[in-house]
Coordinates of C-alpha atoms in Angstrom, one line a residue:
X287 CA 71.0 92.0 85.8
X288 CA 73.0 91.7 82.6
X289 CA 75.8 90.2 84.5
X290 CA 73.3 87.9 86.2
X291 CA 73.3 86.7 82.4
X292 CA 76.8 86.8 81.1
X293 CA 77.4 84.3 84.2
X294 CA 74.7 81.8 83.4
X295 CA 75.8 81.4 79.2
X296 CA 79.3 81.5 80.6
X297 CA 78.0 78.3 83.1
X298 CA 75.9 77.3 80.2
X299 CA 79.0 76.4 77.9
X300 CA 80.3 75.1 80.5
X301 CA 78.4 72.2 81.3
X302 CA 77.4 71.3 76.9
X303 CA 81.4 72.1 76.6
X304 CA 81.8 69.8 79.0
X305 CA 79.1 66.9 78.0
X306 CA 81.3 67.7 74.6
X307 CA 84.5 67.2 75.7
X308 CA 84.8 65.2 78.6
X309 CA 82.1 62.0 76.3
X310 CA 85.1 59.2 75.3
X311 CA 84.4 58.6 71.3
X312 CA 82.3 55.0 71.0
X313 CA 83.2 51.2 71.4
X314 CA 81.2 49.1 68.5
X315 CA 78.5 46.6 70.7
X316 CA 80.3 44.1 68.6
X317 CA 84.0 45.5 69.8
X318 CA 82.6 45.5 73.7
X319 CA 81.7 42.0 73.2
X320 CA 84.3 40.8 71.5
X321 CA 87.6 41.9 72.6
X322 CA 88.1 41.0 76.1
X323 CA 86.5 37.6 78.1
X324 CA 83.2 36.3 79.7
X325 CA 83.0 32.7 79.2
X326 CA 79.8 31.8 82.7
X327 CA 82.3 29.3 84.0
X328 CA 85.4 31.7 84.6
X329 CA 83.1 34.2 85.1
X330 CA 82.3 32.8 88.0
X331 CA 85.4 31.2 89.4
X332 CA 86.8 34.7 89.1
X333 CA 83.8 36.7 90.6
X334 CA 84.3 33.7 93.4
X335 CA 87.0 35.9 94.2
X336 CA 87.0 37.3 98.0
X337 CA 87.3 40.9 96.9
X338 CA 85.1 40.6 94.0
X339 CA 82.1 38.7 96.2
X340 CA 82.4 41.6 98.3
X341 CA 81.6 44.3 95.5
X342 CA 78.9 41.4 94.3
X343 CA 77.1 41.8 91.0
X344 CA 75.6 44.8 91.3
X345 CA 77.8 47.9 90.5
X346 CA 76.5 50.9 90.7
X347 CA 77.4 52.3 87.2
X348 CA 78.4 55.9 86.4
X349 CA 75.2 58.8 86.5
X350 CA 77.5 60.7 82.6
X351 CA 80.5 59.9 80.3
X352 CA 83.0 61.5 82.5
X353 CA 81.9 60.3 86.1
X354 CA 83.8 56.9 85.8
X355 CA 86.3 57.7 88.7
X356 CA 84.4 58.9 91.2
X357 CA 82.3 55.7 90.2
X358 CA 85.3 53.0 90.8
X359 CA 85.5 55.3 94.4
X360 CA 82.1 55.1 95.3
X361 CA 82.2 51.2 94.7
X362 CA 85.0 50.7 96.3
X363 CA 84.3 52.8 99.0
X364 CA 80.8 50.4 99.3
X365 CA 82.5 47.0 99.0
X366 CA 84.4 47.9 101.9
X367 CA 82.2 49.2 104.7
X368 CA 82.5 53.2 104.0
X369 CA 79.9 55.6 104.5
X370 CA 80.6 57.5 101.2
X371 CA 79.2 54.5 98.5
X372 CA 77.5 57.4 96.0
X373 CA 79.2 59.7 93.6
X374 CA 77.2 63.1 94.7
X375 CA 79.4 61.8 98.8
X376 CA 82.8 60.8 97.1
X377 CA 83.1 64.5 95.2
X378 CA 81.3 66.2 97.8
X379 CA 84.2 68.9 99.8
X380 CA 86.6 68.4 96.7
X381 CA 85.6 71.4 94.6
X382 CA 85.9 69.0 91.8
X383 CA 82.6 68.2 89.6
X384 CA 80.9 70.6 90.5
X385 CA 79.2 71.6 87.5
X386 CA 77.6 66.9 87.1
X387 CA 80.4 67.2 84.7
X388 CA 84.1 66.1 85.5
X389 CA 85.0 68.0 82.4
X390 CA 87.4 66.5 80.7
X391 CA 87.8 63.6 83.7
X392 CA 90.2 63.0 86.1
X393 CA 93.7 62.7 86.6
X394 CA 95.0 59.8 88.8
X395 CA 95.9 62.1 91.6
X396 CA 93.2 64.1 91.3
X397 CA 90.9 60.2 92.0
X398 CA 93.2 59.9 94.8
X399 CA 92.8 62.9 96.4
X400 CA 89.1 62.0 96.0
X401 CA 89.5 58.5 97.5
X402 CA 91.3 60.3 100.7
X403 CA 88.8 63.0 101.3
X404 CA 86.4 61.2 102.8
X405 CA 88.5 58.2 104.3
X406 CA 91.5 57.2 106.6
X407 CA 92.6 54.2 104.8
X408 CA 95.5 54.7 103.3
X409 CA 95.3 55.7 99.8
X410 CA 98.3 54.7 97.1
X411 CA 99.1 56.1 93.0
X412 CA 100.8 53.4 91.5
X413 CA 102.7 54.7 87.9
X414 CA 105.7 53.6 85.6
X415 CA 104.7 50.7 86.7
X416 CA 106.8 48.1 85.0
X417 CA 105.4 44.9 84.2
X418 CA 106.4 42.7 87.4
X419 CA 105.6 45.1 89.6
X420 CA 102.1 45.2 87.6
X421 CA 102.1 40.9 87.9
X422 CA 102.9 41.6 92.0
X423 CA 100.8 44.4 92.1
X424 CA 98.0 41.8 91.1
X425 CA 98.9 38.3 92.7
X426 CA 97.7 41.0 96.1
X427 CA 94.4 41.8 94.6
X428 CA 92.9 39.3 95.5
X429 CA 93.6 40.4 99.0
X430 CA 90.4 41.5 100.9
X431 CA 91.9 44.3 102.8
X432 CA 93.0 46.0 99.6
X433 CA 91.4 47.9 96.5
X434 CA 92.6 48.8 93.2
X435 CA 91.4 50.7 91.6
X436 CA 93.1 51.3 87.1
X437 CA 92.6 54.1 85.4
X438 CA 93.3 52.3 82.0
X439 CA 93.0 53.3 77.7
X440 CA 89.6 51.5 76.5
X441 CA 92.1 51.6 72.5
X442 CA 94.3 49.1 73.8
X443 CA 91.6 46.5 74.5
X444 CA 89.0 47.9 72.6
X445 CA 90.5 49.1 69.4
X446 CA 88.5 52.4 69.9
X447 CA 88.3 54.5 73.2
X448 CA 89.6 57.5 75.6
X449 CA 91.2 56.8 79.3
X450 CA 89.3 55.3 81.5
X451 CA 88.7 54.4 85.3
X452 CA 87.7 51.5 86.9
X453 CA 87.4 48.9 90.1
X454 CA 89.4 45.6 89.2
X455 CA 87.7 42.7 90.6
X456 CA 91.0 40.5 91.2
X457 CA 93.6 38.0 89.6
X458 CA 92.8 34.5 88.6
X459 CA 97.0 33.7 88.4
X460 CA 95.7 30.2 86.3
X461 CA 94.6 31.7 83.9
X462 CA 96.3 35.2 83.6
X463 CA 93.4 36.9 82.9
X464 CA 92.5 40.2 85.1
X465 CA 88.4 41.1 86.4
X466 CA 87.7 44.2 85.3
X467 CA 85.1 45.2 87.2
X468 CA 83.9 48.5 84.9
X469 CA 81.8 50.9 85.6
X470 CA 80.4 51.9 82.3
X471 CA 76.6 50.5 82.2
X472 CA 77.3 50.0 78.5
X473 CA 80.8 47.5 79.2
X474 CA 79.7 45.9 82.5
X475 CA 82.6 43.5 84.4
X476 CA 84.9 41.3 81.6
X477 CA 88.1 39.6 82.3
X478 CA 91.4 40.5 80.2
X479 CA 94.6 38.9 79.2
X480 CA 97.3 41.0 81.8
X481 CA 99.5 41.5 79.4
X482 CA 96.4 43.4 77.4
X483 CA 95.5 45.9 80.4
X484 CA 99.0 46.3 81.4
X485 CA 99.6 47.4 77.3
X486 CA 96.7 50.0 78.2
X487 CA 97.4 50.6 81.3
X488 CA 101.1 52.1 80.3
X489 CA 99.7 54.8 78.0
X490 CA 99.7 58.6 79.4
X491 CA 97.4 60.8 80.3
X492 CA 99.2 64.3 79.8
X493 CA 102.4 64.2 80.5
X494 CA 102.4 61.0 83.0
X495 CA 101.7 57.2 82.6
X496 CA 98.4 55.7 84.0
X497 CA 98.2 54.3 86.5
X498 CA 96.1 52.5 90.0
X499 CA 95.1 53.5 93.3
X500 CA 95.4 51.3 96.2
X501 CA 93.1 51.1 98.9
X502 CA 94.8 49.6 102.2

């Protein structure tokens, strides 16, 4: 009984600690509103792009602050007609986030494993991209046969915040704006200049650079 109680306390401590440690610094509402573009005409134009249209306007929001990665994969799967379209389904059998929290979040490599776990599609990690290579991939982000998930740091865009995963809905090349389908309900989808998004992606997560996943 004593061992059981000790184990229970340890699990509760892990849950509480994970909740606190995984919660990113808050971003002021004003920064969320003003740091990115949500001009109605441009948003309509962006959501008319073929990949964005496959997601639709009704994203499934991440269930807590640490699960942006699984939520991104679930939304990507839904847009591609795969069966696993919930956080729980994409995490099943991976051994990750078993407490309900992805303690300190998932790295890009861990998320690639989650994305590959329940599909026969090819999942590729894109890291250490140059600006030109990033642009080349954005030009392919409107291809209905592929989906991109980007890992970036909010601080470079909103002035505060930590690492985050979200799908890319498409690229308005003439305007040089990227549609980020933010899976955090407090942010919702937004458009941002390519260079600013690149700078937010081109940051360190531990010893490795952030980057993108491509699912095709």
